[in-house]
Short mmCIF file of C-alpha atoms in Angstrom, two decimals:
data_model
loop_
_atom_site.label_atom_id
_atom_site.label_comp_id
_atom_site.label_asym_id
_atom_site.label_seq_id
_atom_site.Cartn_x
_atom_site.Cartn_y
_atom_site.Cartn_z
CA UNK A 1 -60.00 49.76 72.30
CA UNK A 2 -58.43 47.15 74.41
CA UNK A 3 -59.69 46.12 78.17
CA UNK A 4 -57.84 44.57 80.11
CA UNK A 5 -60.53 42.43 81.78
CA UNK A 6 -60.74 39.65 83.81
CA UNK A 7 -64.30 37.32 83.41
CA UNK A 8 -65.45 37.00 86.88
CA UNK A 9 -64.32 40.87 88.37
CA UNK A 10 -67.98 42.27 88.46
CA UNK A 11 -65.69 45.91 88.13
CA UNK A 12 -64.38 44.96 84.65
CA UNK A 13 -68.22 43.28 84.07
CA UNK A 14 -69.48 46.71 84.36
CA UNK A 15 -67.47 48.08 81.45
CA UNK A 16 -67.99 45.27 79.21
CA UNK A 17 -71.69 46.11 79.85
CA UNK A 18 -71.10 50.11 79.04
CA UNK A 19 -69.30 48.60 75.64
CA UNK A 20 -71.61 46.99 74.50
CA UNK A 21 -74.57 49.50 75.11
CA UNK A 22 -72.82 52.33 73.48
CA UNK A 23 -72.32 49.49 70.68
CA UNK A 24 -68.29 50.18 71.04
CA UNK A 25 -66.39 47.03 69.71
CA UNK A 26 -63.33 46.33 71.83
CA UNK A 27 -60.85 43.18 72.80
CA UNK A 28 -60.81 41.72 75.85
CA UNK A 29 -57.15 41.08 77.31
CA UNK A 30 -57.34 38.90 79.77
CA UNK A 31 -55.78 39.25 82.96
CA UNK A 32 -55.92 36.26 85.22
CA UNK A 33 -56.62 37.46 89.03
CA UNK A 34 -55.97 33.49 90.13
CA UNK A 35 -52.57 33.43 88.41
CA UNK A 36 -51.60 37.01 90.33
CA UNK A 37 -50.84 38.04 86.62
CA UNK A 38 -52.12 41.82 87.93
CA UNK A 39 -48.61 41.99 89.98
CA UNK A 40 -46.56 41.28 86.98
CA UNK A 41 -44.83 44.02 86.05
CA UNK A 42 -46.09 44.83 82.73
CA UNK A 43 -49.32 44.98 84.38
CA UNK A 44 -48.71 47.44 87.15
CA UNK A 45 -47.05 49.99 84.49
CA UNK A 46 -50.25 49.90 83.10
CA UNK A 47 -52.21 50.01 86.33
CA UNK A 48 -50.06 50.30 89.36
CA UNK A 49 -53.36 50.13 91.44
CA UNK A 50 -52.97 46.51 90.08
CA UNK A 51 -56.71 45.96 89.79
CA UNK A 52 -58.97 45.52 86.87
CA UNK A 53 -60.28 46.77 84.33
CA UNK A 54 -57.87 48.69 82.62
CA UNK A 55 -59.15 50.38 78.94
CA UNK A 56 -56.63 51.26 76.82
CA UNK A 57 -58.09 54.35 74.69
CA UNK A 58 -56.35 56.55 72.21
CA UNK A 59 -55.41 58.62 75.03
CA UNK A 60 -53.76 56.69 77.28
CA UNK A 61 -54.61 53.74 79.99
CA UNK A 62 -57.74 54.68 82.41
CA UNK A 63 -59.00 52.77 85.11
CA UNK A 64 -61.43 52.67 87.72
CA UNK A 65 -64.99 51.25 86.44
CA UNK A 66 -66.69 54.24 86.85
CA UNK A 67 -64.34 56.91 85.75
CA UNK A 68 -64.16 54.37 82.42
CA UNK A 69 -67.41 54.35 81.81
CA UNK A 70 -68.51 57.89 83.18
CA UNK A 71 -65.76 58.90 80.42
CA UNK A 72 -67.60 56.58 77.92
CA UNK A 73 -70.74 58.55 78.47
CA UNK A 74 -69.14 62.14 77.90
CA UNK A 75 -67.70 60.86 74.29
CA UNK A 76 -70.03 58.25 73.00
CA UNK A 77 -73.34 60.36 74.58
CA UNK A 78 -75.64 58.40 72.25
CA UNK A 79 -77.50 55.52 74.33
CA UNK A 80 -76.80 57.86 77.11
CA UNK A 81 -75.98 55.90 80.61
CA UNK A 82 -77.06 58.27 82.81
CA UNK A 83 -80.07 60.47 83.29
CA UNK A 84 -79.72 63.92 82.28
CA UNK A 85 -81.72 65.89 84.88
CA UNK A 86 -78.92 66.79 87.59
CA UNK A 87 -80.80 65.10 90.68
CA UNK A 88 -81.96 61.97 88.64
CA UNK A 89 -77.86 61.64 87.90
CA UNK A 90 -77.36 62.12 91.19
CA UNK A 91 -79.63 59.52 92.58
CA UNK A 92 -78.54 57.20 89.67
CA UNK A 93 -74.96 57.53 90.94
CA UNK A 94 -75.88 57.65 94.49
CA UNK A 95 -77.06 54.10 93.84
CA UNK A 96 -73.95 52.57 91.50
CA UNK A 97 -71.47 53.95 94.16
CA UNK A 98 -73.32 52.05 97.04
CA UNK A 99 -72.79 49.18 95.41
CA UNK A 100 -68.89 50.20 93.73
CA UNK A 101 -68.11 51.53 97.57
CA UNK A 102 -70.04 49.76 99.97
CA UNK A 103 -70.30 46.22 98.67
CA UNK A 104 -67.96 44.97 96.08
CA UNK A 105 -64.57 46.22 97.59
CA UNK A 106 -64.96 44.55 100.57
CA UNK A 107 -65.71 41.53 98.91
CA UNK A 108 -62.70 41.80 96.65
CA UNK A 109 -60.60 38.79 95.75
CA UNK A 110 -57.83 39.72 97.49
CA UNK A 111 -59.75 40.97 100.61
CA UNK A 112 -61.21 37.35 100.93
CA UNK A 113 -57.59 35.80 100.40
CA UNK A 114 -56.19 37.94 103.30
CA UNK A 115 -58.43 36.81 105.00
CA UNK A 116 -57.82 33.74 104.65
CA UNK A 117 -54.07 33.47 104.16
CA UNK A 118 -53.38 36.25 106.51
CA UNK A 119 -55.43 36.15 109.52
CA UNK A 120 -56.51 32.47 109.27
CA UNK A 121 -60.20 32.87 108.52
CA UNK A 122 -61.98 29.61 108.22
CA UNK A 123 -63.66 29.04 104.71
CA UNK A 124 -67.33 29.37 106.94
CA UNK A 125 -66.77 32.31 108.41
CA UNK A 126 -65.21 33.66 105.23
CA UNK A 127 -68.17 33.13 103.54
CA UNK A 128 -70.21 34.23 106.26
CA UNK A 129 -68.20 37.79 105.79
CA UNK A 130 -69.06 37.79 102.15
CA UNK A 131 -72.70 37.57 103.28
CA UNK A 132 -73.11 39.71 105.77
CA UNK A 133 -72.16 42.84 103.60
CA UNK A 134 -73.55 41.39 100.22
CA UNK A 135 -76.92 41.03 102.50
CA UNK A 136 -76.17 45.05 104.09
CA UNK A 137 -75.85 46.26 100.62
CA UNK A 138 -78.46 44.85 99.22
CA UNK A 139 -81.33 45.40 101.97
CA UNK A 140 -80.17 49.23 101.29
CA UNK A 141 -80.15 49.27 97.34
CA UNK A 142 -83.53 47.27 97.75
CA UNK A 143 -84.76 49.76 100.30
CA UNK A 144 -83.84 52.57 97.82
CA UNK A 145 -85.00 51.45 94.02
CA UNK A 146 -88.00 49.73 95.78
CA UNK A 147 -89.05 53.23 97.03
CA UNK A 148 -88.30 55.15 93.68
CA UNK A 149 -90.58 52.67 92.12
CA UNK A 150 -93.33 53.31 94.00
CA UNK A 151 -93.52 56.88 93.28
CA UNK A 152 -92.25 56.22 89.81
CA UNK A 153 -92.64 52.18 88.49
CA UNK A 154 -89.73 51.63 85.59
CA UNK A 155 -88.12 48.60 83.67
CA UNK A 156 -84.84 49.65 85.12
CA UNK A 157 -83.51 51.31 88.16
CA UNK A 158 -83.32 54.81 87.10
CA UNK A 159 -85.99 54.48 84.09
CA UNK A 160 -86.95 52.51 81.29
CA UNK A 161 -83.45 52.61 79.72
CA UNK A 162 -80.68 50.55 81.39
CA UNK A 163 -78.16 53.32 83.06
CA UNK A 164 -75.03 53.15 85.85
CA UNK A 165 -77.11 51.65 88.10
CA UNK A 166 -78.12 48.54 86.49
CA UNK A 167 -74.59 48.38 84.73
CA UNK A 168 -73.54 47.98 89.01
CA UNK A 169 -76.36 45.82 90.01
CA UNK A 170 -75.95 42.82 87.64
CA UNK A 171 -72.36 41.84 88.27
CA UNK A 172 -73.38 41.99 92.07
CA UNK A 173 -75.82 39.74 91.73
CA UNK A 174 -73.69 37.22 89.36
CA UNK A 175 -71.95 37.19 92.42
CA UNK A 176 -73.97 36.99 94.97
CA UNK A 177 -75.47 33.92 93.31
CA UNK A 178 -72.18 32.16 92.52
CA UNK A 179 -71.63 32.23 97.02
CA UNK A 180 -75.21 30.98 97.40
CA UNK A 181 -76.66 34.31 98.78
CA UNK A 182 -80.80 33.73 98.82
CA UNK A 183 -81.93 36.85 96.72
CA UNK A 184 -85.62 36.46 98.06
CA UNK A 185 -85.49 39.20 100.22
CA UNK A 186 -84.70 41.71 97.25
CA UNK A 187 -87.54 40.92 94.59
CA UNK A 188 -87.27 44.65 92.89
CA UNK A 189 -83.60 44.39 92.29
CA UNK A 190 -83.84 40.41 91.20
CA UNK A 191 -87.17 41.84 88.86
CA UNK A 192 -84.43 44.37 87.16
CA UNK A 193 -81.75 41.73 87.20
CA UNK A 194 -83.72 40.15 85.06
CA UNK A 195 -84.74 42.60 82.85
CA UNK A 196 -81.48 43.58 82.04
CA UNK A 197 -80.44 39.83 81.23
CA UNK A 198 -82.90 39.87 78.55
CA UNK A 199 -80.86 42.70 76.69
CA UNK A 200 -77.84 41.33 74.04
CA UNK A 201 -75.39 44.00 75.87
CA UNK A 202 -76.07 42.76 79.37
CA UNK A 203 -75.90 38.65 77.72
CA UNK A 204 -72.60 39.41 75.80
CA UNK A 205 -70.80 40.64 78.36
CA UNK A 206 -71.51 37.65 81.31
CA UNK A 207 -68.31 36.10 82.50
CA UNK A 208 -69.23 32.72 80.69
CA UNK A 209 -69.38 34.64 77.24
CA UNK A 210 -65.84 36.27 77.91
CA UNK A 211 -62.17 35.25 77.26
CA UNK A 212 -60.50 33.70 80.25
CA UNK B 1 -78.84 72.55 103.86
CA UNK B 2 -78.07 70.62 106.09
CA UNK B 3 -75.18 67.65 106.32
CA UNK B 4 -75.57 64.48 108.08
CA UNK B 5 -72.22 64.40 109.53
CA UNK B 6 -69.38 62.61 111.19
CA UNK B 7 -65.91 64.48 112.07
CA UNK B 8 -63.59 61.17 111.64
CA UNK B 9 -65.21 60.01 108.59
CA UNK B 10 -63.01 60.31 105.55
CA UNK B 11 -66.47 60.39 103.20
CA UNK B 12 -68.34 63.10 105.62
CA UNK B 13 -64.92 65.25 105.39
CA UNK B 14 -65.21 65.11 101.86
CA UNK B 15 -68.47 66.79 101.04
CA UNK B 16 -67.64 69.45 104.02
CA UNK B 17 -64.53 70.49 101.99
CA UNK B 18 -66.73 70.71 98.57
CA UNK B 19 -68.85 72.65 100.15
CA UNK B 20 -66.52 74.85 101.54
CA UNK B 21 -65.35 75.34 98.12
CA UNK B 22 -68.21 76.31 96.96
CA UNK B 23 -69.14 78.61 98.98
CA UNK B 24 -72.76 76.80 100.17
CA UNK B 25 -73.30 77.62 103.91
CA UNK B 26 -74.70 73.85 105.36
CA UNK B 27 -75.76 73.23 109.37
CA UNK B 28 -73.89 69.61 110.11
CA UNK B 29 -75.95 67.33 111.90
CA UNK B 30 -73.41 64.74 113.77
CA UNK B 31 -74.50 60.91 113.56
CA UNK B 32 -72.25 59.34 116.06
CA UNK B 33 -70.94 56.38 114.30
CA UNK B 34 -69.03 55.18 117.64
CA UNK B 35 -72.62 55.49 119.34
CA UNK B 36 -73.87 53.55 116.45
CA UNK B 37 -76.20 56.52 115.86
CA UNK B 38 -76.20 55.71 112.43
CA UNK B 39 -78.26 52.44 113.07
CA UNK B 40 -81.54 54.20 114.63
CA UNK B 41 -84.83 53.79 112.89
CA UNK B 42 -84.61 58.10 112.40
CA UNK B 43 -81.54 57.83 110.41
CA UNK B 44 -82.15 54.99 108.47
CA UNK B 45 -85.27 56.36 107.06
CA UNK B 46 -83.20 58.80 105.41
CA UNK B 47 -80.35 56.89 104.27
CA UNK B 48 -81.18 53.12 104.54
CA UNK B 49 -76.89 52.32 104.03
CA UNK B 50 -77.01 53.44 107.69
CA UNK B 51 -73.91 55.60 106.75
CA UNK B 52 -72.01 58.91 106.80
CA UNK B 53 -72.90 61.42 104.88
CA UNK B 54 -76.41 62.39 103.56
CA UNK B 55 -77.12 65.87 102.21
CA UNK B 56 -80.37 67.17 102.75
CA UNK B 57 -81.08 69.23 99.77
CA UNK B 58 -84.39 70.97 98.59
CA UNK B 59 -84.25 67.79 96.26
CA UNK B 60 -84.45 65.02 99.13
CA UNK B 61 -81.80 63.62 101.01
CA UNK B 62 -78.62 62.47 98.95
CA UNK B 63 -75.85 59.43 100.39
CA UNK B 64 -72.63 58.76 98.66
CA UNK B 65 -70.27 61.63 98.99
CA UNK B 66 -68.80 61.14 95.05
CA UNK B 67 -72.42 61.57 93.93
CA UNK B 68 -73.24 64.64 96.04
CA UNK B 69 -70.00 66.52 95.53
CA UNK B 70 -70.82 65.71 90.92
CA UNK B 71 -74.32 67.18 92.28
CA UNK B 72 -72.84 70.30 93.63
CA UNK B 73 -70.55 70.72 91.09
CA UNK B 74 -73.16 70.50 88.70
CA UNK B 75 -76.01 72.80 90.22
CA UNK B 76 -73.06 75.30 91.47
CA UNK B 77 -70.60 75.24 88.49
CA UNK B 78 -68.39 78.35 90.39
CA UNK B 79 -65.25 76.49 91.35
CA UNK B 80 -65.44 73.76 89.18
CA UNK B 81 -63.98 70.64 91.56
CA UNK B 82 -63.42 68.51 88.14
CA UNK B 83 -61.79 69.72 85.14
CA UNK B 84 -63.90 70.28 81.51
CA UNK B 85 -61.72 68.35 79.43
CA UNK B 86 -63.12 64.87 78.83
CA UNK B 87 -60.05 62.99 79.67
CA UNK B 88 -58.76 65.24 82.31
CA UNK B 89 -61.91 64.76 83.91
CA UNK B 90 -61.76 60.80 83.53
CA UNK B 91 -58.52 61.01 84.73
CA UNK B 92 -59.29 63.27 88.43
CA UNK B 93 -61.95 60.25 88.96
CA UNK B 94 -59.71 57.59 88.68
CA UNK B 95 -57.39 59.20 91.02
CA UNK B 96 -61.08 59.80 93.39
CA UNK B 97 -62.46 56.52 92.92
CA UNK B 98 -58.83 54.70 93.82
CA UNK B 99 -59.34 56.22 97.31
CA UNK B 100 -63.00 56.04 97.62
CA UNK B 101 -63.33 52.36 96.09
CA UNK B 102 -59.86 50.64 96.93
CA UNK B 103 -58.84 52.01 99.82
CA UNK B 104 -61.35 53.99 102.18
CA UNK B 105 -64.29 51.06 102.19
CA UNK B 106 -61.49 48.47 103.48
CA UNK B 107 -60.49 50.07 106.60
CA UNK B 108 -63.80 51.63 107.20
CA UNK B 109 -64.91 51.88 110.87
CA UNK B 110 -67.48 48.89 110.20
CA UNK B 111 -64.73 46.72 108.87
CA UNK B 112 -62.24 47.02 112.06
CA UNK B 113 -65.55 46.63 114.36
CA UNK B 114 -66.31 43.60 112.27
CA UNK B 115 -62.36 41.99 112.16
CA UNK B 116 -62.39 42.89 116.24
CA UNK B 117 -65.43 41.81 117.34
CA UNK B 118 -67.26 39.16 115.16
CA UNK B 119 -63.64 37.51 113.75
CA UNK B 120 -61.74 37.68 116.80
CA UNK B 121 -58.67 39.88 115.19
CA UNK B 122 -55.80 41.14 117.29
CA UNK B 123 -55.64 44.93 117.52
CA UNK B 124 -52.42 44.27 116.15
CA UNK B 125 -53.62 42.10 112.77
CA UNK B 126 -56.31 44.70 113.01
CA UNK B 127 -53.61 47.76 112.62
CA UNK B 128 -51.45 45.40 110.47
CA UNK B 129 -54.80 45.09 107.85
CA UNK B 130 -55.29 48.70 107.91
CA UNK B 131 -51.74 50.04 107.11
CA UNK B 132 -51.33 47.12 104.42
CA UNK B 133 -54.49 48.50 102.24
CA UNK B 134 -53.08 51.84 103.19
CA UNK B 135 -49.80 50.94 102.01
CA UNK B 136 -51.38 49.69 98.48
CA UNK B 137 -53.78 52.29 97.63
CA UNK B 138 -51.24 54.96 98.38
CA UNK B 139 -48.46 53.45 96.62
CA UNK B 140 -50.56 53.47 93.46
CA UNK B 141 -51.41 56.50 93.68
CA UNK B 142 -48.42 58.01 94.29
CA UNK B 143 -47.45 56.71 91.27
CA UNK B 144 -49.87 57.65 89.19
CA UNK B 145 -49.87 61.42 90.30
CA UNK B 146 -46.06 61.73 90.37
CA UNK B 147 -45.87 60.48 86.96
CA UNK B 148 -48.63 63.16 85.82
CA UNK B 149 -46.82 65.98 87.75
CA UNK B 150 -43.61 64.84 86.29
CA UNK B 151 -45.18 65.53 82.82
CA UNK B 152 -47.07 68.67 83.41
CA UNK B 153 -45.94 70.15 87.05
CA UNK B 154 -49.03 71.53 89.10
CA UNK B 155 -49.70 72.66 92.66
CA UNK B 156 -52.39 70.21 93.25
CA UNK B 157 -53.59 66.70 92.34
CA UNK B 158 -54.82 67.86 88.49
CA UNK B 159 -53.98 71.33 88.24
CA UNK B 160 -53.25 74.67 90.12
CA UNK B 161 -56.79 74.69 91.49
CA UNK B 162 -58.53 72.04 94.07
CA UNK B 163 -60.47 69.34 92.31
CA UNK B 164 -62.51 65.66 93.52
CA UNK B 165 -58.99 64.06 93.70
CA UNK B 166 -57.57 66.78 96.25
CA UNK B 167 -61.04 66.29 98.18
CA UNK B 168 -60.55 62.74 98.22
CA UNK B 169 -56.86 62.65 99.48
CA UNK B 170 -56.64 65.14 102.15
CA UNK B 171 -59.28 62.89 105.01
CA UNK B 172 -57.33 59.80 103.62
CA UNK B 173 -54.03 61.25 104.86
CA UNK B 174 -55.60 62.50 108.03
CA UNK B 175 -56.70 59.50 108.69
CA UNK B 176 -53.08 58.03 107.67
CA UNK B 177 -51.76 59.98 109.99
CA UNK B 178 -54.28 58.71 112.85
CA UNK B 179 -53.31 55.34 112.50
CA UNK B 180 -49.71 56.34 112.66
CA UNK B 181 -48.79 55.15 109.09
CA UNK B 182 -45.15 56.36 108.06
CA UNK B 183 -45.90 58.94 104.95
CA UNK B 184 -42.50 59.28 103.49
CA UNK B 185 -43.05 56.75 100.80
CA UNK B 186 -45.47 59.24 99.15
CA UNK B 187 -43.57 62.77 99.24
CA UNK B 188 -45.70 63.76 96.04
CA UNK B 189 -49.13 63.46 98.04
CA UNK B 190 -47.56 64.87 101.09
CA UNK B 191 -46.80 67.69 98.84
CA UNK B 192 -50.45 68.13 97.28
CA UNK B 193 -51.74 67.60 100.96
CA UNK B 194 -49.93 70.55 102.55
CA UNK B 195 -50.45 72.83 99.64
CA UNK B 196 -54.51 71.94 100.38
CA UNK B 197 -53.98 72.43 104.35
CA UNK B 198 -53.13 76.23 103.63
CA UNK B 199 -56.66 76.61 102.11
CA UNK B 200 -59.91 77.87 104.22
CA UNK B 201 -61.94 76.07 102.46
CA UNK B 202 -60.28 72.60 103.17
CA UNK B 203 -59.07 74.15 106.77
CA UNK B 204 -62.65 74.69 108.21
CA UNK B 205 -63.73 70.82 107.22
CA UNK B 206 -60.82 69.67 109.45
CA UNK B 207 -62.22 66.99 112.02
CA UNK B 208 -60.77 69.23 114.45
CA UNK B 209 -63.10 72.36 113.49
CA UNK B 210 -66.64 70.23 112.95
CA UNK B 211 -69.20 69.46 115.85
CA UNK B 212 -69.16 66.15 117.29
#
């Protein structure tokens, strides 16, 4: 399989994680968000949404992180990335699309460039915007997993296997750290963080270990 | 059960049409998000993302309206909203997930407060932002479902029933067609749209028929 990936999107992060849990080898194409090389044309007749990651499977092109690796899950089930009890999935979901929904879009590359080349933003209150709903999202993940682990103390956020959720949480908090957010206030979700950072999967597939 | 609710909000609209197609009878509770209802200690004890909607189930209380509609679909298999097939399934998400990740959190109600009030934004840059994320996300996905109707011709977004992509596009459009955006670039979801409109099911969710 090919992804079209680009190091530092925490979207195409997430699928380089699922890859390498399921143990799937792939190549990473990369597609430079700096260089606009998403609005070339070859690009967008892969992925008009011009966005990555794009994997390229026998079928046909699929994007989206989650539908990519929710699609992973149904045909590779071993090393499965999601609970199987119904309302365990649920709440395991529940947390990876507050931070796929709630978070990351709004923190998008091009979000903080319109910002800035559109409407003028200042580079302070830019990153003052990139705060505010990094430290929103977070207080309500932390909020969540902190409560599940009270009833229920795991390694992970949905267990003691790394699932959806974690595959979300670490690129967030790559990125959180590369703006300088303090991470003190979220100790359960920095305590996972780290747990998955131990694992080969989560190592191999950090920006500084992939193709620019 | 019962649905924590908002009538405007794309997300809350979502889960009202699943359940409609489902057949599940639900009481919705409104949380006023222009009284900021959604902020009070009550309602953040149940969903700490302080947002619209959360299903109260016999389970617990569920946020995220992509996980909760998978959750329904799962307990209530009877009008399946995805399809079987593994790729055809993978496939309805992406279409989902480009509306609920790339275009929906962008022009969210928070945002446009947030542009307005903390960032000093014209109402005019303010309508000017939300059209041009508008603009994108439907663009793509026009695209992308015109080109899969063009190959195999069906009545809705993946097939002659309703399905997550369908549930996804209809509040987008509505809310489109609040902020006056010019549709005819996008006759193929236009198409899809009105064929939903005729349903009950997606009729009775209208903003227009739900308690404020």
């Amino acid at each position: 399989m090919t992804l079209y990936d680009y190091f530092r999107s925490s979207a195409a992060y997430r699928v380089r994680i699922a890859l390498n849990l399921k143990g799937l080898s792939y190549t990473s194409h990369p597609v430079s968000l700096v260089d606009k090389a998403q609005q070339s044309p070859a690009y967008q007749a892969i992925n008009p949404s011009q966005l990555v990651p794009t994997l390229e499977t026998e079928q046909g092109y699929l994007s989206q992180s989650l539908a990519i690796i929710e699609y992973l899950d149904e045909c590779y089930p071993e090393t499965a990335l999601l609970p199987s009890d119904p309302w365990q999935k649920a709440q395991c979901r529940e947390l990876a699309l507050s931070i796929a929904c709630d978070i990351h879009p709004v923190n998008n590359l091009r979000i903080l460039n319109y910002l800035t080349q559109e409407l003028g933003v200042s580079q302070e209150d830019k990153l003052t915007w990139y705060h505010h709903w990094l430290q929103q999202g977070l207080a309500a993940l932390e909020a969540r997993v902190a409560a599940r682990q009270a009833n229920q103390p795991s390694t992970f956020c949905c267990g003691d296997t790394p699932s959806l959720a974690d595959i979300c949480l670490v690129p967030q908090l790559y990125n959180a750290r590369r703006f300088e957010l303090d991470l003190s206030p979220y100790p359960t979700l920095v305590r996972i963080d780290a747990a998955c950072q131990k694992l080969a999967s989560f190592a191999q597939a950090h920006p500084d270990n992939t193709p620019q």
